[in-house]
PDB file of C-alpha atoms in Angstrom:
ATOM      1  CA  MET A   1      27.282   2.949   3.070  1.00  0.00           C
ATOM      2  CA  SER A   2      25.383   5.307   0.161  1.00  0.00           C
ATOM      3  CA  ARG A   3      22.880   2.492   0.043  1.00  0.00           C
ATOM      4  CA  ILE A   4      21.724   3.311   4.017  1.00  0.00           C
ATOM      5  CA  PHE A   5      22.208   7.143   3.463  1.00  0.00           C
ATOM      6  CA  ASN A   6      19.455   6.103   0.065  1.00  0.00           C
ATOM      7  CA  LEU A   7      17.383   4.517   2.770  1.00  0.00           C
ATOM      8  CA  ILE A   8      17.431   7.034   5.662  1.00  0.00           C
ATOM      9  CA  ALA A   9      16.716  10.020   2.917  1.00  0.00           C
ATOM     10  CA  VAL A  10      13.612   8.212   2.008  1.00  0.00           C
ATOM     11  CA  LEU A  11      12.658   6.664   5.841  1.00  0.00           C
ATOM     12  CA  LEU A  12      12.805  11.010   6.659  1.00  0.00           C
ATOM     13  CA  LEU A  13      10.994  11.567   3.436  1.00  0.00           C
ATOM     14  CA  ALA A  14       8.092   9.654   4.005  1.00  0.00           C
ATOM     15  CA  MET A  15       7.681  10.308   8.014  1.00  0.00           C
ATOM     16  CA  GLY A  16       5.851  13.852   6.666  1.00  0.00           C
ATOM     17  CA  LEU A  17       3.800  10.608   3.759  1.00  0.00           C
ATOM     18  CA  ALA A  18       2.908   8.180   6.145  1.00  0.00           C
ATOM     19  CA  LEU A  19      -0.246   5.937   5.579  1.00  0.00           C
ATOM     20  CA  THR A  20      -1.901   8.856   3.151  1.00  0.00           C
ATOM     21  CA  GLY A  21      -2.933   6.610   0.887  1.00  0.00           C
ATOM     22  CA  CYS A  22      -6.424   5.410   1.900  1.00  0.00           C
ATOM     23  CA  ALA A  23      -6.270   7.804   4.968  1.00  0.00           C
ATOM     24  CA  SER A  24      -9.111   9.912   4.507  1.00  0.00           C
ATOM     25  CA  ARG A  25     -10.048  11.848   0.917  1.00  0.00           C
ATOM     26  CA  ASN A  26      -8.639  14.733   2.239  1.00  0.00           C
ATOM     27  CA  ALA A  27      -5.050  13.497   2.219  1.00  0.00           C
ATOM     28  CA  ALA A  28      -2.585  14.747  -0.057  1.00  0.00           C
ATOM     29  CA  PRO A  29      -2.183  12.352  -3.152  1.00  0.00           C
ATOM     30  CA  SER A  30       0.928   9.625  -3.262  1.00  0.00           C
ATOM     31  CA  LEU A  31       4.195  10.386  -6.097  1.00  0.00           C
ATOM     32  CA  ALA A  32       2.481   7.429  -8.277  1.00  0.00           C
ATOM     33  CA  ALA A  33       0.893   7.954 -11.203  1.00  0.00           C
ATOM     34  CA  SER A  34      -2.379   5.978 -11.724  1.00  0.00           C
ATOM     35  CA  LYS A  35      -2.580   5.109 -15.959  1.00  0.00           C
ATOM     36  CA  SER A  36      -6.100   6.702 -15.734  1.00  0.00           C
ATOM     37  CA  GLY A  37      -8.106   9.622 -14.709  1.00  0.00           C
ATOM     38  CA  GLU A  38     -11.070   7.150 -14.544  1.00  0.00           C
ATOM     39  CA  ALA A  39      -8.438   5.354 -11.704  1.00  0.00           C
ATOM     40  CA  ASP A  40      -8.238   8.218 -10.281  1.00  0.00           C
ATOM     41  CA  ALA A  41     -12.041   8.867 -10.021  1.00  0.00           C
ATOM     42  CA  LEU A  42     -12.726   5.429  -8.577  1.00  0.00           C
ATOM     43  CA  PHE A  43      -9.713   5.766  -6.172  1.00  0.00           C
ATOM     44  CA  ALA A  44     -11.039   9.244  -4.943  1.00  0.00           C
ATOM     45  CA  GLN A  45     -14.782   7.019  -4.462  1.00  0.00           C
ATOM     46  CA  ALA A  46     -13.299   4.447  -2.494  1.00  0.00           C
ATOM     47  CA  ARG A  47     -11.728   6.893  -0.295  1.00  0.00           C
ATOM     48  CA  THR A  48     -15.050   8.865  -0.048  1.00  0.00           C
ATOM     49  CA  LEU A  49     -16.395   5.402   0.811  1.00  0.00           C
ATOM     50  CA  LEU A  50     -14.343   5.608   3.229  1.00  0.00           C
ATOM     51  CA  ASP A  51     -14.815   8.239   4.807  1.00  0.00           C
ATOM     52  CA  ASN A  52     -18.651   7.613   5.306  1.00  0.00           C
ATOM     53  CA  HIS A  53     -17.643   3.635   6.589  1.00  0.00           C
ATOM     54  CA  ASP A  54     -19.159   1.476   4.177  1.00  0.00           C
ATOM     55  CA  ASP A  55     -16.001  -0.407   3.845  1.00  0.00           C
ATOM     56  CA  THR A  56     -17.787  -2.958   1.715  1.00  0.00           C
ATOM     57  CA  ALA A  57     -18.351  -0.707  -1.569  1.00  0.00           C
ATOM     58  CA  ALA A  58     -15.158   1.504  -0.409  1.00  0.00           C
ATOM     59  CA  VAL A  59     -13.804  -2.423  -1.564  1.00  0.00           C
ATOM     60  CA  ARG A  60     -15.621  -3.198  -4.148  1.00  0.00           C
ATOM     61  CA  GLN A  61     -14.388   0.998  -5.309  1.00  0.00           C
ATOM     62  CA  LEU A  62     -11.060   0.048  -4.507  1.00  0.00           C
ATOM     63  CA  ASN A  63     -11.504  -3.407  -6.488  1.00  0.00           C
ATOM     64  CA  LYS A  64     -12.252  -0.978  -9.510  1.00  0.00           C
ATOM     65  CA  ALA A  65      -9.572   1.455  -9.422  1.00  0.00           C
ATOM     66  CA  VAL A  66      -6.431  -0.965  -9.000  1.00  0.00           C
ATOM     67  CA  LYS A  67      -7.536  -2.717 -12.880  1.00  0.00           C
ATOM     68  CA  ALA A  68      -8.000   0.819 -13.619  1.00  0.00           C
ATOM     69  CA  GLY A  69      -4.062   0.652 -12.158  1.00  0.00           C
ATOM     70  CA  SER A  70      -4.357   2.788  -8.816  1.00  0.00           C
ATOM     71  CA  PRO A  71      -0.884   2.442  -7.017  1.00  0.00           C
ATOM     72  CA  ASP A  72      -2.923   4.045  -4.749  1.00  0.00           C
ATOM     73  CA  ALA A  73      -5.924   1.770  -4.307  1.00  0.00           C
ATOM     74  CA  ALA A  74      -3.859  -0.845  -4.613  1.00  0.00           C
ATOM     75  CA  PHE A  75      -1.815  -0.039  -2.016  1.00  0.00           C
ATOM     76  CA  CYS A  76      -5.210   1.019   0.269  1.00  0.00           C
ATOM     77  CA  LEU A  77      -6.632  -2.512  -0.527  1.00  0.00           C
ATOM     78  CA  ALA A  78      -3.475  -4.324   0.916  1.00  0.00           C
ATOM     79  CA  THR A  79      -3.909  -2.365   3.945  1.00  0.00           C
ATOM     80  CA  LEU A  80      -6.119  -3.207   4.549  1.00  0.00           C
ATOM     81  CA  TYR A  81      -5.920  -7.115   3.578  1.00  0.00           C
ATOM     82  CA  ASP A  82      -2.733  -6.684   6.236  1.00  0.00           C
ATOM     83  CA  ALA A  83      -5.283  -4.897   8.583  1.00  0.00           C
ATOM     84  CA  GLY A  84      -8.060  -8.268   8.663  1.00  0.00           C
ATOM     85  CA  LYS A  85     -10.379  -5.657   7.141  1.00  0.00           C
ATOM     86  CA  VAL A  86     -11.882  -7.442   3.936  1.00  0.00           C
ATOM     87  CA  THR A  87     -14.700  -9.477   4.958  1.00  0.00           C
ATOM     88  CA  GLY A  88     -15.298 -13.070   3.215  1.00  0.00           C
ATOM     89  CA  VAL A  89     -11.375 -14.457   3.495  1.00  0.00           C
ATOM     90  CA  THR A  90      -9.366 -16.384   5.005  1.00  0.00           C
ATOM     91  CA  ALA A  91      -6.422 -14.949   7.310  1.00  0.00           C
ATOM     92  CA  GLU A  92      -4.364 -16.507   4.358  1.00  0.00           C
ATOM     93  CA  GLN A  93      -5.588 -14.927   1.636  1.00  0.00           C
ATOM     94  CA  SER A  94      -6.126 -11.972   3.127  1.00  0.00           C
ATOM     95  CA  ARG A  95      -1.772 -12.009   4.118  1.00  0.00           C
ATOM     96  CA  ALA A  96      -1.646 -13.957   0.458  1.00  0.00           C
ATOM     97  CA  ASN A  97      -3.840 -10.497  -1.669  1.00  0.00           C
ATOM     98  CA  ALA A  98      -1.996  -8.058   0.867  1.00  0.00           C
ATOM     99  CA  ASP A  99       1.397  -8.928   0.008  1.00  0.00           C
ATOM    100  CA  SER A 100       0.266  -9.303  -3.406  1.00  0.00           C
ATOM    101  CA  LEU A 101      -1.287  -5.989  -3.729  1.00  0.00           C
ATOM    102  CA  MET A 102       1.426  -3.986  -1.863  1.00  0.00           C
ATOM    103  CA  LEU A 103       4.693  -5.428  -4.727  1.00  0.00           C
ATOM    104  CA  GLN A 104       2.166  -4.245  -7.225  1.00  0.00           C
ATOM    105  CA  ALA A 105       1.735  -1.208  -5.645  1.00  0.00           C
ATOM    106  CA  ALA A 106       5.288  -0.610  -4.335  1.00  0.00           C
ATOM    107  CA  GLU A 107       6.557  -2.006  -8.253  1.00  0.00           C
ATOM    108  CA  ALA A 108       4.511   0.956  -9.159  1.00  0.00           C
ATOM    109  CA  GLY A 109       6.234   3.639  -7.583  1.00  0.00           C
ATOM    110  CA  GLN A 110       3.742   4.046  -4.827  1.00  0.00           C
ATOM    111  CA  MET A 111       6.502   5.465  -2.072  1.00  0.00           C
ATOM    112  CA  GLN A 112       4.293   4.304   0.618  1.00  0.00           C
ATOM    113  CA  ALA A 113       3.743   1.123  -0.497  1.00  0.00           C
ATOM    114  CA  GLN A 114       7.776   0.888  -1.265  1.00  0.00           C
ATOM    115  CA  MET A 115       8.094   1.793   2.350  1.00  0.00           C
ATOM    116  CA  GLN A 116       6.114  -0.808   3.871  1.00  0.00           C
ATOM    117  CA  LEU A 117       7.386  -3.372   1.786  1.00  0.00           C
ATOM    118  CA  ALA A 118      10.461  -2.616   2.837  1.00  0.00           C
ATOM    119  CA  ALA A 119      10.067  -3.420   6.791  1.00  0.00           C
ATOM    120  CA  TRP A 120       8.161  -6.516   6.372  1.00  0.00           C
ATOM    121  CA  TYR A 121      11.386  -7.333   5.132  1.00  0.00           C
ATOM    122  CA  GLU A 122      12.976  -5.873   8.202  1.00  0.00           C
ATOM    123  CA  GLN A 123      10.279  -7.365  10.307  1.00  0.00           C
ATOM    124  CA  GLY A 124      10.893 -11.165   9.037  1.00  0.00           C
ATOM    125  CA  ARG A 125       7.467 -10.965   7.161  1.00  0.00           C
ATOM    126  CA  TYR A 126       8.560 -13.808   4.534  1.00  0.00           C
ATOM    127  CA  GLY A 127      10.552 -16.008   6.836  1.00  0.00           C
ATOM    128  CA  GLU A 128      13.507 -14.536   8.098  1.00  0.00           C
ATOM    129  CA  VAL A 129      14.898 -11.116   8.053  1.00  0.00           C
ATOM    130  CA  ARG A 130      15.985  -9.465   5.094  1.00  0.00           C
ATOM    131  CA  LEU A 131      18.177  -6.430   5.785  1.00  0.00           C
ATOM    132  CA  LEU A 132      19.452  -6.193   1.914  1.00  0.00           C
ATOM    133  CA  ASP A 133      15.751  -6.359   0.310  1.00  0.00           C
ATOM    134  CA  ALA A 134      14.069  -3.839   2.776  1.00  0.00           C
ATOM    135  CA  LEU A 135      17.112  -1.675   2.114  1.00  0.00           C
ATOM    136  CA  ASP A 136      16.297  -2.036  -2.262  1.00  0.00           C
ATOM    137  CA  TRP A 137      13.118  -0.464  -1.633  1.00  0.00           C
TER     138      TRP A 137
END
């Protein structure tokens, strides 16, 4: 029962942070910590590129930021893959990349990624509805 209350508390907190990970460079920062100032700078550049609708350059910067340790960049790139906005990859590759990056971001403490993984488990994205896995996130 306490897991349900924990989930409700997390959902209420996340409602104020939903999808700000890469929506705009003016969006609130996430609670996840990157490993370096370099990762933060690369992620900020990527968000500026997204604001300017230069998705191809933004994806390159996001990949660099992910390699530098930015959980926010991993979340942002995962959402782009999931939405099919990354060119040059098949739908199957996009989904696999989205899943991998979302898990990476969630494991690093990126709250929006954790909420998204919970939703995917609840929706049965991985074959069947897995409510216990959803509650874990």
